[in-house]
CSV table of C-alpha atoms in Angstrom, one decimal:
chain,number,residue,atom,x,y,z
A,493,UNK,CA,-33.6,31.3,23.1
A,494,UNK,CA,-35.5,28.3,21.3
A,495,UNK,CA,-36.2,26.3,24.3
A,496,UNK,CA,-38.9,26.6,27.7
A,497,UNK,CA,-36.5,24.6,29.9
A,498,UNK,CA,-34.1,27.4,31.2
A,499,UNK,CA,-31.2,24.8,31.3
A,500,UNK,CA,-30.6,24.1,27.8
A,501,UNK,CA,-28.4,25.7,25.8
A,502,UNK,CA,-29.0,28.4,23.6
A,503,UNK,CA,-29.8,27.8,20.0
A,504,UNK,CA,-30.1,29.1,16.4
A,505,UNK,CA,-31.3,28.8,13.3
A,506,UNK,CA,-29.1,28.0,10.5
A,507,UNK,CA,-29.7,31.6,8.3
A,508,UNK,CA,-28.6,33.3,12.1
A,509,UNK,CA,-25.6,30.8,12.0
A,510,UNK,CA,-24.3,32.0,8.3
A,511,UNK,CA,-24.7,35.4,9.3
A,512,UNK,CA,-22.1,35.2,13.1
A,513,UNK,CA,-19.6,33.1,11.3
A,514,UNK,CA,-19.5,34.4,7.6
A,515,UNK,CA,-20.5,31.5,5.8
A,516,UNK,CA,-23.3,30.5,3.2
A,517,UNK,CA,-26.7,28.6,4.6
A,518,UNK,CA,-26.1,25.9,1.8
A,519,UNK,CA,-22.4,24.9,2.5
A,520,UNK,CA,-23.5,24.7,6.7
A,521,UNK,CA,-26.2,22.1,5.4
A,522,UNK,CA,-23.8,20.3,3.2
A,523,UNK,CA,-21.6,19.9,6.3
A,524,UNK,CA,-24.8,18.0,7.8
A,525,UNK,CA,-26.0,16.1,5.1
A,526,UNK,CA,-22.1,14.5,4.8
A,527,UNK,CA,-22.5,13.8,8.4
A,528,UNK,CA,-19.3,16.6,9.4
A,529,UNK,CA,-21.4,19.2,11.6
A,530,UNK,CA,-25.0,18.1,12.3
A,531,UNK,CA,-27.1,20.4,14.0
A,532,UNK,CA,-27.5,19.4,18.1
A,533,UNK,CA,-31.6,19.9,17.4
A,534,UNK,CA,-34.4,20.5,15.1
A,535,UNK,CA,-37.5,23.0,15.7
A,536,UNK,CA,-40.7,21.0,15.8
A,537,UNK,CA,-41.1,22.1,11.9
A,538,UNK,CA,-37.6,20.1,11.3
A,539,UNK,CA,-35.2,23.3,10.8
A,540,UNK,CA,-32.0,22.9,12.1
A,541,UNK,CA,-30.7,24.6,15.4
A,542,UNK,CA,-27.1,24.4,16.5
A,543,UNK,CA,-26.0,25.3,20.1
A,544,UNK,CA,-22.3,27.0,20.8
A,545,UNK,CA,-20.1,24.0,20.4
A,546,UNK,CA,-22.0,22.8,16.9
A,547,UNK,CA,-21.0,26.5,15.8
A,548,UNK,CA,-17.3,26.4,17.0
A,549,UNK,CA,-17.3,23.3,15.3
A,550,UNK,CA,-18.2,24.9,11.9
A,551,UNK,CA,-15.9,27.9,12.6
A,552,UNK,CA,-13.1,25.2,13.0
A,553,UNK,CA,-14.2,23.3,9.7
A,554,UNK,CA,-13.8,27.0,7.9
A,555,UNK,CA,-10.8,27.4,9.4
A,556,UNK,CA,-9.5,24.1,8.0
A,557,UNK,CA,-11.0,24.6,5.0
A,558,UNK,CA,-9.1,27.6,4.6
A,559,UNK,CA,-5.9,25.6,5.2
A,560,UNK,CA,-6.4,23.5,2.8
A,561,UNK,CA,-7.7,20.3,4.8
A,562,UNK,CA,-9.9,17.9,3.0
A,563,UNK,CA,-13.5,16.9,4.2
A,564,UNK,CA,-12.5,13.4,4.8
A,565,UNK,CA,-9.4,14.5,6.6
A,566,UNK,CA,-11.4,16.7,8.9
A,567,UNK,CA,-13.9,14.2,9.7
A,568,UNK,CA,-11.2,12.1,10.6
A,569,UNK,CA,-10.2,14.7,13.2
A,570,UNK,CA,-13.4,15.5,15.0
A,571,UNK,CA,-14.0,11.4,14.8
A,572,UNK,CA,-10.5,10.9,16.5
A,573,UNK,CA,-9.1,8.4,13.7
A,574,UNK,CA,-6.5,11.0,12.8
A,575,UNK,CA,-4.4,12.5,15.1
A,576,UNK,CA,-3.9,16.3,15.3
A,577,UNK,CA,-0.1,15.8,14.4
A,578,UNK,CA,-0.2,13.5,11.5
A,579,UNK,CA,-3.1,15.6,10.2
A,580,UNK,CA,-0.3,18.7,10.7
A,581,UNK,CA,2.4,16.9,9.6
A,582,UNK,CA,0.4,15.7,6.4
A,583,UNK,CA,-1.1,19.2,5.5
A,584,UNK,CA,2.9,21.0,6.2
A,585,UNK,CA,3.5,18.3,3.6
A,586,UNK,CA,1.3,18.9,1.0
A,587,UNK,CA,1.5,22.9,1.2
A,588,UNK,CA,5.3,22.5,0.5
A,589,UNK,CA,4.8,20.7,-2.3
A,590,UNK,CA,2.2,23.7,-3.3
A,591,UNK,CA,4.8,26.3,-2.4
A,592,UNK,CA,7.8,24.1,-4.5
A,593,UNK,CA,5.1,24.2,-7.4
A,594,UNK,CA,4.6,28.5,-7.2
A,595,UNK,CA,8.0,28.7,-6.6
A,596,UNK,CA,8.9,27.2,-9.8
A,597,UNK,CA,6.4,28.5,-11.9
A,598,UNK,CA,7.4,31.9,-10.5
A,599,UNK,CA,10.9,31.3,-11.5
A,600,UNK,CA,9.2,30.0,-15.0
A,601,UNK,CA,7.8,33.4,-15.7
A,602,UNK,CA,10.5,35.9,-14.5
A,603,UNK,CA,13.3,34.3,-17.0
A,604,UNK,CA,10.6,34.1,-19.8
A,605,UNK,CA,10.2,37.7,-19.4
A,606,UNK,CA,14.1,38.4,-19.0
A,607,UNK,CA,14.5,35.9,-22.2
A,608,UNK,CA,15.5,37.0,-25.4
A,609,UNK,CA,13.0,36.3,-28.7
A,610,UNK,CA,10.0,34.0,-28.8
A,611,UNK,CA,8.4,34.6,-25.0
A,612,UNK,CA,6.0,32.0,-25.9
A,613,UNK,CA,8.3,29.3,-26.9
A,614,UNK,CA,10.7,30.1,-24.3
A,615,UNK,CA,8.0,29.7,-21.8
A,616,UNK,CA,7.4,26.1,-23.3
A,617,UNK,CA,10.8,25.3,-23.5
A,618,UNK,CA,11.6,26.3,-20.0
A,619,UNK,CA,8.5,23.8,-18.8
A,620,UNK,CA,9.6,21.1,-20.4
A,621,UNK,CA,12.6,21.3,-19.5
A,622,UNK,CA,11.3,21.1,-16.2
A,623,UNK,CA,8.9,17.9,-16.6
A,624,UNK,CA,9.8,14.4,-16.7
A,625,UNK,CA,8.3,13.0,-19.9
A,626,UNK,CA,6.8,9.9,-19.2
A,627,UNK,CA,10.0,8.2,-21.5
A,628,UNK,CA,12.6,9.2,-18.3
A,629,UNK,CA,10.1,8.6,-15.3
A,630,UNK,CA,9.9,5.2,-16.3
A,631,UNK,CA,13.3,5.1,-17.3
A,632,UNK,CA,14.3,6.4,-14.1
A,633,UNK,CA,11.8,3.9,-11.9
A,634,UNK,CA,13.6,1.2,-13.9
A,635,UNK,CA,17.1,2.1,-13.0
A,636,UNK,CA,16.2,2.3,-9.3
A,637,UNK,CA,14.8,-1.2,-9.2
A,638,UNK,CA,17.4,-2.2,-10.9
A,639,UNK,CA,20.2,-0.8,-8.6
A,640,UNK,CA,18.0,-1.2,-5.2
A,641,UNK,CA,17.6,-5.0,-6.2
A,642,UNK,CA,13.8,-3.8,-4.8
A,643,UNK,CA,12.2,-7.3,-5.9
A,644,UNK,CA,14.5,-9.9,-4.5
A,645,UNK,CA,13.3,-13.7,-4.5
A,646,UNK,CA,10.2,-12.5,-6.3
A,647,UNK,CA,9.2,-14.1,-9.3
A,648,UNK,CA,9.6,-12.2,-12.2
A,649,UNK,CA,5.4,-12.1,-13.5
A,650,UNK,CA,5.2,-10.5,-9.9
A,651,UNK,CA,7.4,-7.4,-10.2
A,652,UNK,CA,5.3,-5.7,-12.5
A,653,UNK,CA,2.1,-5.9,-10.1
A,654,UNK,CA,3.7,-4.8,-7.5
A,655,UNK,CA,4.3,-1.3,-9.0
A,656,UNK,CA,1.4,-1.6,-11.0
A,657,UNK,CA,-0.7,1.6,-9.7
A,658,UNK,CA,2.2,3.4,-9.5
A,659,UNK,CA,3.3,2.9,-12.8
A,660,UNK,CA,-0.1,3.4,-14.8
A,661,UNK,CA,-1.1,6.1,-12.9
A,662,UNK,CA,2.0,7.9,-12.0
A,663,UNK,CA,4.9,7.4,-13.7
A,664,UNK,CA,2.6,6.8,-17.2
A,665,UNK,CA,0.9,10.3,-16.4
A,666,UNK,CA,0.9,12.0,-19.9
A,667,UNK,CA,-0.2,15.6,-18.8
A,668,UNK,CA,1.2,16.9,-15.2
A,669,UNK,CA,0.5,19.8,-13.1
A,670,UNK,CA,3.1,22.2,-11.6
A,671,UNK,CA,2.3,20.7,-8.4
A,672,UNK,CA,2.6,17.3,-9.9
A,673,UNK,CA,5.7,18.1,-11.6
A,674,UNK,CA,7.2,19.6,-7.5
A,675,UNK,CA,5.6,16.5,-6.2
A,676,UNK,CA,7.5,14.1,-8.9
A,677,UNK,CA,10.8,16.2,-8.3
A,678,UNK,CA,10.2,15.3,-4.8
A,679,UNK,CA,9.6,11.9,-5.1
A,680,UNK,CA,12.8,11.1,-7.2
A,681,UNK,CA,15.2,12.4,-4.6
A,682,UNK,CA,13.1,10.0,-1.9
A,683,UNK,CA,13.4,7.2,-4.3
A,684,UNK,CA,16.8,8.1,-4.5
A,685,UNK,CA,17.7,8.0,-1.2
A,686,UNK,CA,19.3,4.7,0.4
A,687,UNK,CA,17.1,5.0,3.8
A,688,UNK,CA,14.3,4.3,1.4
A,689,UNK,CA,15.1,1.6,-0.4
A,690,UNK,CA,15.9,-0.3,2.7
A,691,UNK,CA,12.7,0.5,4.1
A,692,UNK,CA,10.8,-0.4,0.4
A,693,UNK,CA,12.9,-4.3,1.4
A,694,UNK,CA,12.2,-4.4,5.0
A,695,UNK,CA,7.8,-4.3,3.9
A,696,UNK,CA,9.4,-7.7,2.4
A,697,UNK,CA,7.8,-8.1,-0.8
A,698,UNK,CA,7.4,-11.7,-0.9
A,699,UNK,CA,4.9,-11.5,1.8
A,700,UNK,CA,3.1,-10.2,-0.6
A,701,UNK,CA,3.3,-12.9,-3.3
A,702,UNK,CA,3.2,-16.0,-0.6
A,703,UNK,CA,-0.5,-15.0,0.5
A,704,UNK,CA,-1.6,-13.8,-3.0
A,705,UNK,CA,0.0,-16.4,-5.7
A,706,UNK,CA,-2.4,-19.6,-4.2
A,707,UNK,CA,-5.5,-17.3,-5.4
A,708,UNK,CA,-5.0,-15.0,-8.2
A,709,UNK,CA,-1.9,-15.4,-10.9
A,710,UNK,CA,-0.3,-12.1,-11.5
A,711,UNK,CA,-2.3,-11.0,-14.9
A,712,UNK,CA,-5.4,-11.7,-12.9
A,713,UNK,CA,-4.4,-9.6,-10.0
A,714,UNK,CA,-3.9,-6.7,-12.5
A,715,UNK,CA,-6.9,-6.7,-14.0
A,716,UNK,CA,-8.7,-6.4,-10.6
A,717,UNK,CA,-6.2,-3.6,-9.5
A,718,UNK,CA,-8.0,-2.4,-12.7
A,719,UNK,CA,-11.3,-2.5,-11.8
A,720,UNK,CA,-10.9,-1.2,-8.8
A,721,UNK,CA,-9.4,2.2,-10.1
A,722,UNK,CA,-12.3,2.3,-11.8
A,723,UNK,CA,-14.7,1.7,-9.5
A,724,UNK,CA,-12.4,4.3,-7.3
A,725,UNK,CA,-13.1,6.9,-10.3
A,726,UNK,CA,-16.4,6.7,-9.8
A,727,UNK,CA,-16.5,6.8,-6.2
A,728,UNK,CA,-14.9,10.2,-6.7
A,729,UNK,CA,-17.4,11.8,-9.5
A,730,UNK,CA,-19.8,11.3,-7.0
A,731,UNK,CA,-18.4,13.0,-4.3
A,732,UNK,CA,-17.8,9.8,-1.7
A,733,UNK,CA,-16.2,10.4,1.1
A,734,UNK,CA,-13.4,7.6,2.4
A,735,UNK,CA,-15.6,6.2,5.3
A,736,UNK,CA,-18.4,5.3,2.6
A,737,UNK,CA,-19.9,1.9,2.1
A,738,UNK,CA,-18.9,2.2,-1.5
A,739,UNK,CA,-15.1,2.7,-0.5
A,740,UNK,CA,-14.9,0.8,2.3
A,741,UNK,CA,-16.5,-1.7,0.1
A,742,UNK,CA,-14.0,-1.5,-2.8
A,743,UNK,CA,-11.0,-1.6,-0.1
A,744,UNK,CA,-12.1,-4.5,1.8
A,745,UNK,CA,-12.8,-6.5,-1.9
A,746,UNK,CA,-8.9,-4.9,-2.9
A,747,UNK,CA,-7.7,-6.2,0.7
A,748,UNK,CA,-9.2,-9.9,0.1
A,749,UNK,CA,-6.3,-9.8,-3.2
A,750,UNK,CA,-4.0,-10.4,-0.1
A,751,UNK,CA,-5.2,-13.8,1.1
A,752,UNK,CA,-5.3,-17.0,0.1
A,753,UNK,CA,-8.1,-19.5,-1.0
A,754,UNK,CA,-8.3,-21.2,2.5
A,755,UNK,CA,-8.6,-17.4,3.9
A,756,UNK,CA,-11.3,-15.0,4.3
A,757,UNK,CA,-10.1,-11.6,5.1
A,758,UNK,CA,-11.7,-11.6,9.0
A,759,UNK,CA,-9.7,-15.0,9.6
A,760,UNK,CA,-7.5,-13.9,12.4
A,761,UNK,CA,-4.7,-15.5,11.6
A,762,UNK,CA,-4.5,-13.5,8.3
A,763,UNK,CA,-5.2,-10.5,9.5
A,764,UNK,CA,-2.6,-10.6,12.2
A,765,UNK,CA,-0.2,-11.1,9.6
A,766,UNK,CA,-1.7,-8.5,7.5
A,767,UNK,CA,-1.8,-6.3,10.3
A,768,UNK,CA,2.1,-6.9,11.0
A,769,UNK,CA,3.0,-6.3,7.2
A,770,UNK,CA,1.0,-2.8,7.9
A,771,UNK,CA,3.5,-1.6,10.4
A,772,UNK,CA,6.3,-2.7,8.3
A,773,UNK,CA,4.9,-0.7,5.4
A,774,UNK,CA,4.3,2.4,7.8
A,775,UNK,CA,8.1,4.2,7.7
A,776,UNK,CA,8.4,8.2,7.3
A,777,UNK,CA,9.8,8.3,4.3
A,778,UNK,CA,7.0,5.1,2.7
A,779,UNK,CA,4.3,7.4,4.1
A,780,UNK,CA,5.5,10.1,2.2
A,781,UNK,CA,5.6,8.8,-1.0
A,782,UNK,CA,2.2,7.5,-0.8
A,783,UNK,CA,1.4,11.6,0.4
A,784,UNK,CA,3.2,12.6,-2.7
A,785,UNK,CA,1.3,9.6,-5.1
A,786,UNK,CA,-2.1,11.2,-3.6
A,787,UNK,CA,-0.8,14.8,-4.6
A,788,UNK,CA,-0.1,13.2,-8.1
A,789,UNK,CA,-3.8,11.3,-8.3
A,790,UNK,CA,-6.8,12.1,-6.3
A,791,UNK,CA,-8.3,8.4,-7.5
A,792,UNK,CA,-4.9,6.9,-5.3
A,793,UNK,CA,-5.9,9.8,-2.6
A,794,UNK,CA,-9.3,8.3,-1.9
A,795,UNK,CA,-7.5,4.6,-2.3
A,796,UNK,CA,-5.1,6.1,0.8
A,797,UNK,CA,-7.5,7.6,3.5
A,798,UNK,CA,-10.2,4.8,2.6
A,799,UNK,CA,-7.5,2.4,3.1
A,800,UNK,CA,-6.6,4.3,6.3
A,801,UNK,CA,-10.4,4.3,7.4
A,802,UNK,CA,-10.5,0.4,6.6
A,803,UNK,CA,-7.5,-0.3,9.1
A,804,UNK,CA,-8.9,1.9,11.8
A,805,UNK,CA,-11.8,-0.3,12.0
A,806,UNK,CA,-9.8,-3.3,11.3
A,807,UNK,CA,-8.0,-2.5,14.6
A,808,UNK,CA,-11.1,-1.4,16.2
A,809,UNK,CA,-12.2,-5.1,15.3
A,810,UNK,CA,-9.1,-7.3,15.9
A,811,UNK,CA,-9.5,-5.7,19.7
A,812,UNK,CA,-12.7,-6.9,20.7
A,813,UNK,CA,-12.3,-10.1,19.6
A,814,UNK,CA,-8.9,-10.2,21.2
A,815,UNK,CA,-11.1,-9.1,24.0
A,816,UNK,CA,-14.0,-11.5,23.9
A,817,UNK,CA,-11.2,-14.1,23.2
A,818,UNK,CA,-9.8,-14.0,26.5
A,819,UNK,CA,-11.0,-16.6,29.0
A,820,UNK,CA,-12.5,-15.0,32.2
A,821,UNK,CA,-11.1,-14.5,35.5
């Protein structure tokens, strides 16, 4: 007991913490200085103490961690802006695409070894037979936006911003993972798929290009997509999380691409309409291809849940001044 006052909870020190869940002293004060589990108190010398709920907290982020959850997807759960399903959903999601990739490599290795001759070559052959050069991705992406007739009353210098990130930085991939390869298998047969095509036309496309074409031209537009990769890159060397200033920073710069010279991006008007272009976007099958792009690109990951972050708070926003909008009773 660190306390004099009978009626506060019971605390420990961080070593004493380490040793009753089975974790290192260093990773429990990473998870405070990121702001995940802080300690409820400090001793008068400043060490941490932690009570019973900071320690099933930190048994719970071990547990996650175990399962594969991410920092910033975690965060999101004990801050409420992700729901426990979707966070379910999203993590059944990516371990498939984990279990496609072992799966294959598995299947890889056992006709290598059946395999007649050259083992080493075999095992090369059999792996690129697997992977999509970057000649019949794009290929491929071509012929389904050709059939889908995806860009529709959109002028033609637009189409190729549009699918700019997706081209450059997945379909252009030179080297791939397995997983990357399970994940691009996957993402063919959705791209395939009629349902999704429809839903890719229903986001309407020339929302897009009505609210950006009076500020930017299309080349310019690229080369800011551009910059913010970049900028993205660097966001992720050093380690920052989606709720950052730096990200939030580079999404709210990347969201003002999407209004117009007499906008700002707070002007409510806009953002309603951004807002309703959201929910359009926001289909099962969309939001799996952008789960799949993540598993492909951890720069477009970080794009995703700061983007995510960004419209939680844009929501959070929108309310209250709905709210302070409203004359009074």
């Amino acid at each position: 007991m660190h306390s004099n006052d009978d009626m506060a909870p019971e605390t420990y020190s961080i070593g004493k913490v380490a040793k009753m869940i089975g974790s290192k002293v260093r990773n429990i004060r990473y998870y405070d200085e990121i702001g995940l589990v802080k300690p409820s108190s400090h001793t008068e010398g400043g060490h941490r103490l932690y009570t019973a709920e900071d320690i099933w907290r930190l048994e719970l982020t071990a547990t996650l961690r175990y399962l594969d959850f991410s920092i910033e997807e975690i965060s999101q759960l004990f801050s409420g802006d992700l729901s426990v399903d979707k966070a379910l959903d999203w993590q059944i999601e990516s371990l498939s695409i984990q279990a496609s990739a072992l799966t294959n490599m598995i299947s890889i290795l056992q006709q290598a070894k059946q395999g007649q001759g050259d083992s080493m070559r075999y095992l090369y052959d059999l792996v690129q037979a697997k992977a999509s050069n970057v000649e019949k991705r794009n290929r491929f992406i071509a012929e389904r936006v050709e059939a889908g007739d995806l860009f529709n009353g959109v002028p033609a210098d637009w189409q190729s911003p549009m699918l700019h990130y997706f081209n450059k930085y997945i379909v252009n991939q030179e080297k791939t993972t397995a997983q990357q390869i399970a994940a691009w298998n996957e993402l063919q047969e959705i791209i395939n798929d009629p349902q999704f095509l429809e839903d890719t036309k229903n986001t309407d496309f020339s929302f897009i290009v009505k609210e950006l074409q009076p500020r930017y031209d299309a080349d310019t537009w690229i080369k800011k997509l551009d910059q913010f990769y970049i900028r993205l890159t660097q966001a992720l060397e050093n380690k920052k999380s989606a709720d950052s200033p730096e990200v939030q920073a580079i999404i709210e710069e990347s969201l003002s691409l999407y209004s117009n010279t007499e906008q700002t991006i707070y002007n409510l008007e806009f953002l309603n309409a951004y807002m309703e272009h959201v929910e359009l976007t926001s289909t099962p099958l969309i939001d799996r291809v952008n789960r799949l792009c993540a598993i492909m690109n951890p720069q477009l990951n970080l794009l995703a849940e700061g983007n995510n972050v960004f419209i939680q708070n844009l929501r959070r926003k929108m309310q209250s001044e709905q709210e302070n909008e409203q004359p009074e009773s």
